mmCIF file of C-alpha atoms in Angstrom:
data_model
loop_
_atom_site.group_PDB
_atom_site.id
_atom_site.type_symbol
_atom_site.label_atom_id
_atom_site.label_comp_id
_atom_site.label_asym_id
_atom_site.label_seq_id
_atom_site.Cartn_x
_atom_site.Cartn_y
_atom_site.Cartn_z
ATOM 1 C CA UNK A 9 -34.458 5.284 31.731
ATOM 2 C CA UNK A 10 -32.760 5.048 34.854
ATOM 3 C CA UNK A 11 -29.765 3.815 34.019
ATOM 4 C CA UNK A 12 -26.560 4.327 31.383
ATOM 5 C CA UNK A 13 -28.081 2.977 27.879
ATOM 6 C CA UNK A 14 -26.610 0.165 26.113
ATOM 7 C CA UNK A 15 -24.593 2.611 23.357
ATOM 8 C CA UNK A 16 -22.572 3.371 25.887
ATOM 9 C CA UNK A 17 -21.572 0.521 26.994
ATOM 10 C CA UNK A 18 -21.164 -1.047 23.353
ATOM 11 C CA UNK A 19 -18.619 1.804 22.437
ATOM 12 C CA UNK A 20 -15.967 2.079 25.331
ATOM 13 C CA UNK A 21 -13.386 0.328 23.062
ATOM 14 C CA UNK A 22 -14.082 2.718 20.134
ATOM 15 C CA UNK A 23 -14.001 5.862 22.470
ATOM 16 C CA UNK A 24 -10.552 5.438 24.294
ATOM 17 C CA UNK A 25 -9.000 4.995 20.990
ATOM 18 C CA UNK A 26 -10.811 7.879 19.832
ATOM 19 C CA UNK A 27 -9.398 9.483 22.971
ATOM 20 C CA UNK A 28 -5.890 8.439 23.089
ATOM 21 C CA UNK A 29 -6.011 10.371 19.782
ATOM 22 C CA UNK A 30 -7.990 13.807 21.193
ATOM 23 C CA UNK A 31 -5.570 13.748 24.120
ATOM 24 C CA UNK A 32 -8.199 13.277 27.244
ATOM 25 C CA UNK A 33 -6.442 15.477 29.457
ATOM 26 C CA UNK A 34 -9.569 17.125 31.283
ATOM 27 C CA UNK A 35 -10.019 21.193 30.548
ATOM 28 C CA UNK A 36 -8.639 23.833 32.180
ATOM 29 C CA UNK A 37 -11.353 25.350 35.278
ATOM 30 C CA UNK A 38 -13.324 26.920 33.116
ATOM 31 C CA UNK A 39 -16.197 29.913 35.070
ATOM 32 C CA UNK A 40 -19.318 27.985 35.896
ATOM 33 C CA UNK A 41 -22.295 29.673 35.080
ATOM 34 C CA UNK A 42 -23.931 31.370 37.660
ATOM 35 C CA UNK A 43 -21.956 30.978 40.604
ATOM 36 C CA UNK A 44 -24.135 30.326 43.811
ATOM 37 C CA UNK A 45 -26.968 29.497 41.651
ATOM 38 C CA UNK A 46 -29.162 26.782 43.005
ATOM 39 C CA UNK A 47 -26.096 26.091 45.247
ATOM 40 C CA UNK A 48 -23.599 25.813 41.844
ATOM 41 C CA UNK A 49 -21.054 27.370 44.828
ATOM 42 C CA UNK A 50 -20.804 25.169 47.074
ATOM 43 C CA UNK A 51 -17.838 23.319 46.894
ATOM 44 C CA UNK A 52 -18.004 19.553 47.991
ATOM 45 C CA UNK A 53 -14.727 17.422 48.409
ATOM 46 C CA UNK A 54 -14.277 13.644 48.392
ATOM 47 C CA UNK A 55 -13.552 11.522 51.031
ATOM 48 C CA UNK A 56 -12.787 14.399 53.357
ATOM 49 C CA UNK A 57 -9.232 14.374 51.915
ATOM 50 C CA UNK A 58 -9.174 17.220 49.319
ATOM 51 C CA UNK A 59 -9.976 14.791 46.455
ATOM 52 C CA UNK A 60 -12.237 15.861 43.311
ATOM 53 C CA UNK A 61 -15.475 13.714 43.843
ATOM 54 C CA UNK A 62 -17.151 11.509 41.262
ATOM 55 C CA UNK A 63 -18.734 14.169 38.763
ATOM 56 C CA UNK A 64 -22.731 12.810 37.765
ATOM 57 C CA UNK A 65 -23.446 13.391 34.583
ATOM 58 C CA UNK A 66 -26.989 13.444 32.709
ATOM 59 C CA UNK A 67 -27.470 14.113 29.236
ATOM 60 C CA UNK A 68 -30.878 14.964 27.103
ATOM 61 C CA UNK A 69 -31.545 16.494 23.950
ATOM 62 C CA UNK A 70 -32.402 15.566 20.313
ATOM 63 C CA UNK A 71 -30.592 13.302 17.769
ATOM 64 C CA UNK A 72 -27.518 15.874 18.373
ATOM 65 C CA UNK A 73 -27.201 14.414 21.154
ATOM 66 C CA UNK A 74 -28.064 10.803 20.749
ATOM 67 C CA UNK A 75 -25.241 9.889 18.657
ATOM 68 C CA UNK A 76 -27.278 9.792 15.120
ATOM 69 C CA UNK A 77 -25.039 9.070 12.495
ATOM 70 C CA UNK A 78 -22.210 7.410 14.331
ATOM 71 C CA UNK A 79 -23.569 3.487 12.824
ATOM 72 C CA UNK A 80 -26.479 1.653 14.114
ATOM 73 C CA UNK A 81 -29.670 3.120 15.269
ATOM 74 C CA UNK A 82 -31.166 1.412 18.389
ATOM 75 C CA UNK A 83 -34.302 1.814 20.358
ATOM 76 C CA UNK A 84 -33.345 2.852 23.738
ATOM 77 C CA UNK A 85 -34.668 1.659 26.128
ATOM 78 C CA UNK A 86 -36.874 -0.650 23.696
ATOM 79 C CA UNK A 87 -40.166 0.835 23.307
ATOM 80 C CA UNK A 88 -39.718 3.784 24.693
ATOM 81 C CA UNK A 89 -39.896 5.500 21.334
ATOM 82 C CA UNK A 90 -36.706 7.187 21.576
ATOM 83 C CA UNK A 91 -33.725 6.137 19.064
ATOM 84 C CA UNK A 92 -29.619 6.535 19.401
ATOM 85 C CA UNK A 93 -26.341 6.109 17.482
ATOM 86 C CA UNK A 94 -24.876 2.744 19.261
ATOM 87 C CA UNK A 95 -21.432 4.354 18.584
ATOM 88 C CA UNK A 96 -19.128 6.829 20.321
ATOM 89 C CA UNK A 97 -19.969 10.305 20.355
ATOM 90 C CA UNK A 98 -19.299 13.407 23.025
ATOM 91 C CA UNK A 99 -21.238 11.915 25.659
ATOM 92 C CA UNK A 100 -19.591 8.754 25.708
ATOM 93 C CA UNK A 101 -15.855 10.772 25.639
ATOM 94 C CA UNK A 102 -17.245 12.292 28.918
ATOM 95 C CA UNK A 103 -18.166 9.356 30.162
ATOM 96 C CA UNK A 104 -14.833 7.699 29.749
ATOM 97 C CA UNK A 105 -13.367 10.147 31.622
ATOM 98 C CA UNK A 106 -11.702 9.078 34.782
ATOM 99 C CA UNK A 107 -13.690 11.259 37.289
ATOM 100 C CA UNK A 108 -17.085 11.264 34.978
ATOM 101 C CA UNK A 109 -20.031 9.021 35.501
ATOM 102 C CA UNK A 110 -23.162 8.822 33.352
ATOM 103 C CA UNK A 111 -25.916 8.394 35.099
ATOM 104 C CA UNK A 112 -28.763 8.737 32.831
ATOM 105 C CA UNK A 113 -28.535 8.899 29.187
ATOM 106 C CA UNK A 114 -32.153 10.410 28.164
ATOM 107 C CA UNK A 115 -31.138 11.519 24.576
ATOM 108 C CA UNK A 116 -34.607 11.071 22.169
ATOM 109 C CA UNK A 117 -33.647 11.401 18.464
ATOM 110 C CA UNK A 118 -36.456 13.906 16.674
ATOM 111 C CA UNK A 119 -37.495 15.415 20.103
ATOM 112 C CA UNK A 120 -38.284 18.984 20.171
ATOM 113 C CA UNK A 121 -38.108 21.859 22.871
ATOM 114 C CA UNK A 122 -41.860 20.924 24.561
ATOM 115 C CA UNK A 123 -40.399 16.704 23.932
ATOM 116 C CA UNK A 124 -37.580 17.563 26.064
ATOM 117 C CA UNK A 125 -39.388 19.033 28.697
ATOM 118 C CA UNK A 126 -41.897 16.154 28.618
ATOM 119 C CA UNK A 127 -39.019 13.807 29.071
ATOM 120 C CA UNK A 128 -37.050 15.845 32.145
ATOM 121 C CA UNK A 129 -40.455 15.880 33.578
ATOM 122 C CA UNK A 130 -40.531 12.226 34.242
ATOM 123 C CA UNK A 131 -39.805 11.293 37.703
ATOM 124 C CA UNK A 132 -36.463 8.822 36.655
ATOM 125 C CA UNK A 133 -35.017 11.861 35.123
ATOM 126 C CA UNK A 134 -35.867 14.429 37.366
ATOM 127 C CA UNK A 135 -34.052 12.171 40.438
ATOM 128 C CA UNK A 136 -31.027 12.061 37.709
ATOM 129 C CA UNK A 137 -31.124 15.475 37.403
ATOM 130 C CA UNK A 138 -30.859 15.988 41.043
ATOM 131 C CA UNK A 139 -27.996 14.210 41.569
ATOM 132 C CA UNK A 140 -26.252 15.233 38.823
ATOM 133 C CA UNK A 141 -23.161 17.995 39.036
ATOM 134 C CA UNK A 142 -23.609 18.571 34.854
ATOM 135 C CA UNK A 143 -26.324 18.467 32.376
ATOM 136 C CA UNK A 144 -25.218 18.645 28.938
ATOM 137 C CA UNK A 145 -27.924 18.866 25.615
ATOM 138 C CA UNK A 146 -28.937 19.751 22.121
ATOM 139 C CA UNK A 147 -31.868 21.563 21.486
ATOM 140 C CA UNK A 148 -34.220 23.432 18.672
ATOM 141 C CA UNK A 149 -33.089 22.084 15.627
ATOM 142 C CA UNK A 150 -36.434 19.810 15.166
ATOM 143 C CA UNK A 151 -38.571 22.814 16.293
ATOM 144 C CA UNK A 152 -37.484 25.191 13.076
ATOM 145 C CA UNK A 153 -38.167 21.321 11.219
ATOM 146 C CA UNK A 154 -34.518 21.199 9.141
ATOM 147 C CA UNK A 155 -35.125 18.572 7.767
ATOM 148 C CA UNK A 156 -37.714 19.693 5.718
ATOM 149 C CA UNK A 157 -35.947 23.291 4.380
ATOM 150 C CA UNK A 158 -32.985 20.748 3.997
ATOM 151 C CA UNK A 159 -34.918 18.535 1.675
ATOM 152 C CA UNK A 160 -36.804 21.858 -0.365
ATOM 153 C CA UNK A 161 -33.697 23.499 -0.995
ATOM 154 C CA UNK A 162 -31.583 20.415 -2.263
ATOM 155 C CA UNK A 163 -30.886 20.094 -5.826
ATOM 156 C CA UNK A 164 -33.532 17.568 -5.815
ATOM 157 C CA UNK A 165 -36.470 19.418 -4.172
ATOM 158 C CA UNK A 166 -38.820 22.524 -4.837
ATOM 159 C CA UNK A 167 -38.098 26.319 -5.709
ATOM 160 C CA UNK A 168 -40.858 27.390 -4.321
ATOM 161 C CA UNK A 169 -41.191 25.389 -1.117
ATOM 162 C CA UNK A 170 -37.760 26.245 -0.434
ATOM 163 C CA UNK A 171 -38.201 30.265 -1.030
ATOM 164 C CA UNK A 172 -41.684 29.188 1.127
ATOM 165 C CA UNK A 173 -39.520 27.417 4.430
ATOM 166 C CA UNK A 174 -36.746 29.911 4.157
ATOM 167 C CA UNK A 175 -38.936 32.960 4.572
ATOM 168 C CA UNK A 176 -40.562 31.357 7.418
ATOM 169 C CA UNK A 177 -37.619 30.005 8.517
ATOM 170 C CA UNK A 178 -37.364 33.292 11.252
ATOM 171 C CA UNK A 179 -40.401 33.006 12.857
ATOM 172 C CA UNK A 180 -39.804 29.479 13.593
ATOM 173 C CA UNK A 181 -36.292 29.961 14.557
ATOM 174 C CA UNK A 182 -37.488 32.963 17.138
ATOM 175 C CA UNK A 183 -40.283 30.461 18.287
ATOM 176 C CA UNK A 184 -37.780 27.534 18.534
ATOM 177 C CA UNK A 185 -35.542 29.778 20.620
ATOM 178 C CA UNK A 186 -38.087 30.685 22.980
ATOM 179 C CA UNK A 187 -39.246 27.419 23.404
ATOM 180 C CA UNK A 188 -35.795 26.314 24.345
ATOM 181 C CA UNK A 189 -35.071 29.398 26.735
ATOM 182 C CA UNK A 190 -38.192 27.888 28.675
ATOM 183 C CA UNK A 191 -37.174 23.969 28.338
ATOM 184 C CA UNK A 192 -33.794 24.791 29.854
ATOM 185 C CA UNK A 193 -34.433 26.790 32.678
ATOM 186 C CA UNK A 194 -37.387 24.392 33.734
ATOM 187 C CA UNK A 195 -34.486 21.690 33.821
ATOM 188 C CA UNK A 196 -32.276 23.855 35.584
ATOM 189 C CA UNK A 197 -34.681 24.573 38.415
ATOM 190 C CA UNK A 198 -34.524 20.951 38.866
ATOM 191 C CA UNK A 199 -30.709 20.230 38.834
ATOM 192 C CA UNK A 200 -27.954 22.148 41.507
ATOM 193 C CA UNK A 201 -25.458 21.221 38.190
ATOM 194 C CA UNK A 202 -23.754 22.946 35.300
ATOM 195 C CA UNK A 203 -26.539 22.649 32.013
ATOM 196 C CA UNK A 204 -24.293 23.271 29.177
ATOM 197 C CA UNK A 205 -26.532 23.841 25.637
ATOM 198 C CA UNK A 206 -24.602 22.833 22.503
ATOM 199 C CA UNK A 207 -25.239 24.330 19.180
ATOM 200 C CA UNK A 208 -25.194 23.084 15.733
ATOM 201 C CA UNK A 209 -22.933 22.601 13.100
ATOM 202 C CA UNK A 210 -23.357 24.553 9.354
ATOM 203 C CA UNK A 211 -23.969 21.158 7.364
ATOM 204 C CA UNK A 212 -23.076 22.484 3.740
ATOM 205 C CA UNK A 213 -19.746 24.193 2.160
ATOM 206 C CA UNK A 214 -21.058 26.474 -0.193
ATOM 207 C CA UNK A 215 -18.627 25.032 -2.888
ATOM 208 C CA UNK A 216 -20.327 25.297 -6.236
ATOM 209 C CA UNK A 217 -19.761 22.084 -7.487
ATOM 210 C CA UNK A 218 -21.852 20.093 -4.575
ATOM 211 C CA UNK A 219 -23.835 17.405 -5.431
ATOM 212 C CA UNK A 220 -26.012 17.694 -2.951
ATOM 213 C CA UNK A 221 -27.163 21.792 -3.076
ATOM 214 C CA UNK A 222 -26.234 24.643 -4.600
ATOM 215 C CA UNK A 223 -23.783 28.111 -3.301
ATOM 216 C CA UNK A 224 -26.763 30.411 -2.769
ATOM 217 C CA UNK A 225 -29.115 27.875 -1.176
ATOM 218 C CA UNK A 226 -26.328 26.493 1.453
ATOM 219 C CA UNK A 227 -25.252 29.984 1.938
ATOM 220 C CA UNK A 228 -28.991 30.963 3.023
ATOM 221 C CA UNK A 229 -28.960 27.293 5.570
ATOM 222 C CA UNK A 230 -25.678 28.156 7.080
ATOM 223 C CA UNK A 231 -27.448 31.244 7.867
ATOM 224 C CA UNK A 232 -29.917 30.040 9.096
ATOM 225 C CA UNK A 233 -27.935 27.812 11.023
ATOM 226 C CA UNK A 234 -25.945 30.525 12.306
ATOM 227 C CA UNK A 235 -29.468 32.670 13.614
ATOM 228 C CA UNK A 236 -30.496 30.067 15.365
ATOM 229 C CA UNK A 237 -27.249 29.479 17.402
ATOM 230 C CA UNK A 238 -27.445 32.972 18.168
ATOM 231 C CA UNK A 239 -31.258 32.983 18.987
ATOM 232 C CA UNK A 240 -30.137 30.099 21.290
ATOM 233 C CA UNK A 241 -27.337 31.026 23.191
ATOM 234 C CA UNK A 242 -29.277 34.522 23.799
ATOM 235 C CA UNK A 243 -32.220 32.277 25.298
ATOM 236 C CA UNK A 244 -30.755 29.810 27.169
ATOM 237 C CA UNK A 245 -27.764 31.804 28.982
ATOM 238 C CA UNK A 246 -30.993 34.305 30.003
ATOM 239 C CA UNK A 247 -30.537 34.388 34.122
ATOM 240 C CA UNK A 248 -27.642 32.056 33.628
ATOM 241 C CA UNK A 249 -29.943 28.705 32.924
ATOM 242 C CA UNK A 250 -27.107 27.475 30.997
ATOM 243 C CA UNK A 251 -23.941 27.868 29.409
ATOM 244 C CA UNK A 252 -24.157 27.666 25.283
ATOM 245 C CA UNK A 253 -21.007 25.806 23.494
ATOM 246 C CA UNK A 254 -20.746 26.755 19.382
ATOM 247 C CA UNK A 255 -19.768 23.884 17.838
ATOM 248 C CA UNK A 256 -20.084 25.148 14.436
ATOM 249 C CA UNK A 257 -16.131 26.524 14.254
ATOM 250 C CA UNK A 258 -14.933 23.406 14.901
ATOM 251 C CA UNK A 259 -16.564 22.080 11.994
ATOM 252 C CA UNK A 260 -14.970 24.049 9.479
ATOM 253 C CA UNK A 261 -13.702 22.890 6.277
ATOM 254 C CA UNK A 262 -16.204 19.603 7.684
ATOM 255 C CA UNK A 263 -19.017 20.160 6.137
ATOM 256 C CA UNK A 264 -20.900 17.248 4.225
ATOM 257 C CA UNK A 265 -20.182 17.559 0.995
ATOM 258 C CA UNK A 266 -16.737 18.622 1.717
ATOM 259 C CA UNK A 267 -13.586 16.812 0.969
ATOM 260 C CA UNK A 268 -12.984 15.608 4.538
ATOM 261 C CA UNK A 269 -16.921 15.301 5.952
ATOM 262 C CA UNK A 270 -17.796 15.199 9.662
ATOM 263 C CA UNK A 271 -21.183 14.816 8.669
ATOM 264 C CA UNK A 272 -22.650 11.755 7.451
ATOM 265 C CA UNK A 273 -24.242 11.323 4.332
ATOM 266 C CA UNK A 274 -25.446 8.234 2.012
ATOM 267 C CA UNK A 275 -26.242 9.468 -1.632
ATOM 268 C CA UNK A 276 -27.389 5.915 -1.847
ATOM 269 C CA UNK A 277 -29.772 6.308 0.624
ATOM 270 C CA UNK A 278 -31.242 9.494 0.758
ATOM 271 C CA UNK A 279 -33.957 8.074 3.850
ATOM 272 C CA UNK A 280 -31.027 7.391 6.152
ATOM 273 C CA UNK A 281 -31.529 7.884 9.593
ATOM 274 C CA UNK A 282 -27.831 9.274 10.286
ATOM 275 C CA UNK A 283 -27.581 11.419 6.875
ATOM 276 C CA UNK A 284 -27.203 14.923 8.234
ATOM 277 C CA UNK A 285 -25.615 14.145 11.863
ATOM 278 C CA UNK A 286 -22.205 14.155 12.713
ATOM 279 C CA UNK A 287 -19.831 11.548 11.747
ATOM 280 C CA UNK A 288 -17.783 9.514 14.668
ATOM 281 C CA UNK A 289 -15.237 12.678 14.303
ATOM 282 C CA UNK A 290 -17.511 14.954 13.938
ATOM 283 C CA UNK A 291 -18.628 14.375 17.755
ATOM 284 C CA UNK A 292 -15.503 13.206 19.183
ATOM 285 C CA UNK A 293 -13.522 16.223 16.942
ATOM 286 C CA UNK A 294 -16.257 18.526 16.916
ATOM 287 C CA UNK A 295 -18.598 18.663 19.631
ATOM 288 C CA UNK A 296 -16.431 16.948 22.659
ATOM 289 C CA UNK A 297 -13.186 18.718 22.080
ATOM 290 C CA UNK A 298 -15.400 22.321 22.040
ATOM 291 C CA UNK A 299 -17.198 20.563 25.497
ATOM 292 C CA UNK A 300 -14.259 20.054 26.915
ATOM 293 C CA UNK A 301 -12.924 23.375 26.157
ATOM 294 C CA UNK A 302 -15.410 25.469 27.930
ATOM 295 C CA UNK A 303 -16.248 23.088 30.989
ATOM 296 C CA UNK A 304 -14.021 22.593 33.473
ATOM 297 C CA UNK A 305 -13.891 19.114 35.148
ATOM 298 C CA UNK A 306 -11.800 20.099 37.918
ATOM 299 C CA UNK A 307 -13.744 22.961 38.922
ATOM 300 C CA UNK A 308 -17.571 20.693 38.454
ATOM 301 C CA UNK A 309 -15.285 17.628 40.493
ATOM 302 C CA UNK A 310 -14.912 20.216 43.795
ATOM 303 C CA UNK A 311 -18.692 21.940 43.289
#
């Protein structure tokens, strides 16, 4: 776990296109979170000459983060347990920026909050995470188990289950929330860098012709979706742990069963590991271009 995994690698070719395309001009300074913080202040230059240094960059988090539903699905590093899209996603933009370096790349598809802690506990990532200038991840979703409301409240699934996992859909969300709040300032204590939390996208367009679910039912899941973004952002920003990023604007008029989807779906194959993650775009589009928009690579380059 100690070292860049193999998706990366695999998908530079992919991701400069995808960049010459997004225009990979890094952000504006953007207002680091919590300015003195663990030392966030300090200002370091390279080479003694005024020159941005090399920015380290770790990245954790659930499939959100692991590049589901951008192709292949790989076991990284083999038998660790942990699975990742082997194509080009926001971590692999920021790593193809100029002044960027991934250093570790401890993404775990299915992990929840108390997973992600496990996994930043581990002595490879916890050196990572000392090093490292920004700390970027995804986190919750499993814990409020989406998947499963997903699957009750299609038009294939239950009435009842669905009514069930929606009304206890709150509690979860609150727990999942508080759960993250903890994960995320555990992994700040062990980093001087930027953590940056990024939310999730609403997954349905509430057209009433979908094949996939009906108006009221993806109404009540982009809800849903939307509560727990806001349960997050409230939990994780507490004593300036992290920063939260919504994706979900940026994937408007994206949904999956919309005319131009950033989310991946295979009626064919309902099982499919990437059905419900972003698309290709949908990271590069969606959650990299709102990244880059609220972190500032200049200002993390002199920190």
């Amino acid at each position: 776990m100690s070292a860049p995994l193999p998706r990366r690698a695999a998908s530079v070719v992919a991701t400069a296109a995808a960049l010459a395309l997004l225009g990979a001009a890094p952000a504006t300074a953007h207002q680091a979170h919590g300015a003195g913080h663990h030392g966030h202040g300090t200002e370091h230059h390279g080479h003694g000459h005024g020159h941005p240094k090399r920015i380290d960059y770790v990245n954790l988090g659930d499939s959100y983060s692991a590049a589901i539903g951008t192709g292949g699905v790989v076991e990284s590093p083999p038998g660790s347990g942990c699975y990742q899209g082997d194509g080009p996603d926001h971590v692999s933009a920021l790593d193809a920026q100029k002044r960027v370096k991934l250093i570790l790349d401890a993404a775990c598809a299915g992990a929840t909050t108390d997973g992600i802690q496990a996994i930043a506990d581990t002595a490879p990532v916890e050196r990572a995470l000392r090093k490292a200038e920004l700390v970027t991840l995804t986190l919750g979703g499993n814990d409020v188990v989406w998947i499963d409301i997903i699957k009750a409240c299609s038009l294939q699934g239950s009435v009842h289950a669905c009514d069930a996992l929606i009304a206890d859909a709150p509690r979860r969300i609150e727990a999942a929330a508080a759960s993250a709040g903890e994960t995320v300032a555990a992994i700040d204590a062990k980093t001087r860098g930027q953590v940056v939390v990024l939310g999730y996208p609403e997954l349905f367009s509430e057209d009433p012709e979908s094949p996939l679910i009906s108006a009221q039912r993806a109404e009540q899941l982009n809800d849903l979706t939307e509560r727990l973004n806001d349960a997050l952002e409230e939990a994780v920003e507490h004593d300036d742990a992290a920063e939260f990023v919504d994706v979900a604007p940026r994937f408007e008029g994206h949904a999956v069963d919309s005319g131009d989807p950033w989310i991946y779906y295979d009626p064919a194959d309902p099982g499919n590991t990437n059905n419900l993650h972003p698309t290709e775009r949908g990271y590069l589009f969606g959650y990299y271009k709102a990244l880059r928009d609220e972190i500032g690579l200049g200002h993390l380059a002199r920190r």
